[in-house]
Amino acid sequence: MTTDTNSVLNTVKEAFAPVTEAFTKLQNLEVPEAAREFVKKQAETAKVRAADFHAGSEKVTAAIETAVAGSVTEAAKISRNIQQALYQDAEAFFAGIDKLASAKSLSEAAQIQSDLVRARGEVLVSRAKASSEYLGKLVADGAKTAQDNFSKVYSKTA
């Protein structure tokens, strides 16, 4: 019975040998230099366009900020922070593409992608923390202003 089992096992191994060999070769498949250079060039062009867009949005925000005062200044700060975050995200994305384009094998690309995902997660956590602290400060300041205004109104009527 052991001979029959070994025979079946050998038959299965032989049947899957081409698949195993193809998978092994696929893991070490090299990405052509021309393809990597094309991706790098496109990423660089996109980075330049993102920088131009960022510069334009900064000018628009500055114009809005100059035209209006008071609470709109806070909205402009928030808008500027969002624009900065979007620009940083775009830069990180294109830098990631550049790194991925440099990968010479699928396993190297997978490691690079894993590192990029982890780094983006850390950035998102940091931004969420900063946003909640900023929002808490705005709410506290708004409550204090409302309390001061209420106090002034109440003391005038009393």
Coordinates of C-alpha atoms in Angstrom, one line a residue:
M1 CA 0.0 0.0 0.0
T2 CA 3.0 2.3 0.7
T3 CA 4.1 1.8 -2.9
D4 CA 0.7 2.8 -4.2
T5 CA 0.7 5.9 -2.0
N6 CA 4.2 6.9 -3.2
S7 CA 3.2 6.3 -6.8
V8 CA 0.2 8.6 -6.5
L9 CA 2.2 11.2 -4.7
N10 CA 4.9 11.1 -7.4
T11 CA 2.2 11.4 -10.1
V12 CA 0.7 14.5 -8.4
K13 CA 4.2 16.0 -8.0
E14 CA 4.9 15.4 -11.7
A15 CA 1.6 16.9 -12.7
F16 CA 2.2 20.1 -10.8
A17 CA 5.9 20.4 -11.6
P18 CA 5.3 22.9 -14.5
V19 CA 3.2 25.1 -12.2
T20 CA 5.8 25.0 -9.4
E21 CA 8.5 25.8 -11.9
A22 CA 6.5 28.7 -13.4
F23 CA 5.8 30.1 -10.0
T24 CA 9.4 30.0 -9.0
K25 CA 10.4 31.8 -12.2
L26 CA 7.7 34.4 -11.7
Q27 CA 9.0 35.4 -8.3
N28 CA 12.4 36.2 -9.7
L29 CA 11.1 37.8 -12.9
E30 CA 13.0 41.0 -13.6
V31 CA 11.1 44.1 -14.7
P32 CA 12.7 45.6 -17.9
E33 CA 14.8 48.8 -17.4
A34 CA 12.7 50.6 -20.1
A35 CA 9.5 49.9 -18.1
R36 CA 11.0 51.2 -14.9
E37 CA 12.3 54.3 -16.6
F38 CA 8.9 55.0 -18.2
V39 CA 7.2 54.8 -14.8
K40 CA 9.8 57.0 -13.2
K41 CA 9.5 59.6 -16.0
Q42 CA 5.6 59.6 -15.7
A43 CA 5.8 59.9 -11.9
E44 CA 8.2 62.8 -12.2
T45 CA 5.9 64.6 -14.6
A46 CA 3.0 64.1 -12.3
K47 CA 5.0 65.4 -9.3
V48 CA 5.8 68.6 -11.2
R49 CA 2.1 69.0 -12.0
A50 CA 1.1 68.4 -8.4
A51 CA 3.6 71.0 -7.3
D52 CA 2.2 73.5 -9.8
F53 CA -1.4 72.8 -8.6
H54 CA -0.2 73.2 -5.0
A55 CA 1.4 76.6 -5.8
G56 CA -1.8 77.7 -7.5
S57 CA -4.0 76.6 -4.6
E58 CA -1.7 78.5 -2.2
K59 CA -2.3 81.7 -4.2
V60 CA -6.0 81.2 -4.1
T61 CA -6.0 80.6 -0.4
A62 CA -3.8 83.7 0.2
A63 CA -6.3 85.8 -1.8
I64 CA -9.3 84.4 0.2
E65 CA -7.4 85.0 3.4
T66 CA -6.6 88.6 2.5
A67 CA -10.1 89.4 1.3
V68 CA -11.9 88.2 4.5
A69 CA -10.9 88.3 8.2
G70 CA -12.1 86.9 11.5
S71 CA -13.4 83.3 11.6
V72 CA -12.6 82.9 7.9
T73 CA -8.9 83.0 8.9
E74 CA -9.4 79.7 10.7
A75 CA -11.2 78.3 7.6
A76 CA -8.2 79.4 5.5
K77 CA -5.8 77.7 8.0
I78 CA -7.9 74.5 7.7
S79 CA -8.0 74.7 3.9
R80 CA -4.3 75.3 3.8
N81 CA -3.6 72.3 6.1
I82 CA -5.9 70.1 3.9
Q83 CA -4.1 71.3 0.8
Q84 CA -0.7 70.6 2.4
A85 CA -1.8 67.1 3.4
L86 CA -3.1 66.4 -0.1
Y87 CA 0.2 67.6 -1.6
Q88 CA 2.2 65.5 0.9
D89 CA 0.0 62.5 0.0
A90 CA 0.6 63.1 -3.7
E91 CA 4.4 63.4 -3.2
A92 CA 4.4 60.2 -1.1
F93 CA 2.3 58.4 -3.7
F94 CA 4.7 59.4 -6.5
A95 CA 7.8 58.6 -4.4
G96 CA 6.2 55.2 -3.8
I97 CA 5.7 54.6 -7.5
D98 CA 9.3 55.6 -8.0
K99 CA 10.4 53.1 -5.4
L100 CA 8.2 50.4 -6.9
A101 CA 9.5 51.1 -10.3
S102 CA 13.0 50.4 -9.0
A103 CA 12.0 46.9 -7.8
K104 CA 13.8 44.2 -9.8
S105 CA 11.6 41.4 -8.6
L106 CA 8.0 40.8 -7.4
S107 CA 9.2 39.9 -3.9
E108 CA 11.1 43.2 -3.7
A109 CA 8.1 45.1 -4.9
A110 CA 5.9 43.4 -2.3
Q111 CA 8.3 44.4 0.4
I112 CA 8.4 48.0 -0.8
Q113 CA 4.6 48.1 -1.0
S114 CA 4.3 46.8 2.5
D115 CA 6.7 49.4 3.8
L116 CA 4.7 52.2 2.0
V117 CA 1.4 51.0 3.4
R118 CA 2.8 50.9 6.9
A119 CA 4.3 54.5 6.5
R120 CA 0.9 55.8 5.2
G121 CA -0.9 54.3 8.1
E122 CA 1.5 56.0 10.6
V123 CA 0.9 59.4 8.8
L124 CA -2.9 58.9 8.9
V125 CA -2.8 58.2 12.7
S126 CA -0.6 61.2 13.3
R127 CA -3.0 63.5 11.2
A128 CA -6.0 62.1 13.0
K129 CA -4.4 62.9 16.4
A130 CA -3.4 66.4 15.3
S131 CA -6.9 67.1 13.9
S132 CA -8.7 66.0 17.1
E133 CA -6.4 68.2 19.2
Y134 CA -6.9 71.2 16.9
L135 CA -10.7 70.7 16.9
G136 CA -10.7 70.4 20.7
K137 CA -8.8 73.7 20.9
L138 CA -11.3 75.4 18.5
V139 CA -14.3 74.1 20.5
A140 CA -12.7 75.2 23.8
D141 CA -11.8 78.7 22.4
G142 CA -15.3 79.0 20.9
A143 CA -17.0 78.1 24.2
K144 CA -14.8 80.6 26.1
T145 CA -15.7 83.3 23.6
A146 CA -19.4 82.5 23.9
Q147 CA -19.1 82.4 27.7
D148 CA -17.4 85.8 27.6
N149 CA -20.0 87.3 25.3
F150 CA -22.8 85.8 27.5
S151 CA -21.1 87.3 30.6
K152 CA -21.0 90.7 29.0
V153 CA -24.6 90.6 27.9
Y154 CA -25.7 89.3 31.3
S155 CA -23.8 91.9 33.3
K156 CA -25.2 94.7 31.1
T157 CA -28.8 93.6 31.8
A158 CA -28.4 93.0 35.5

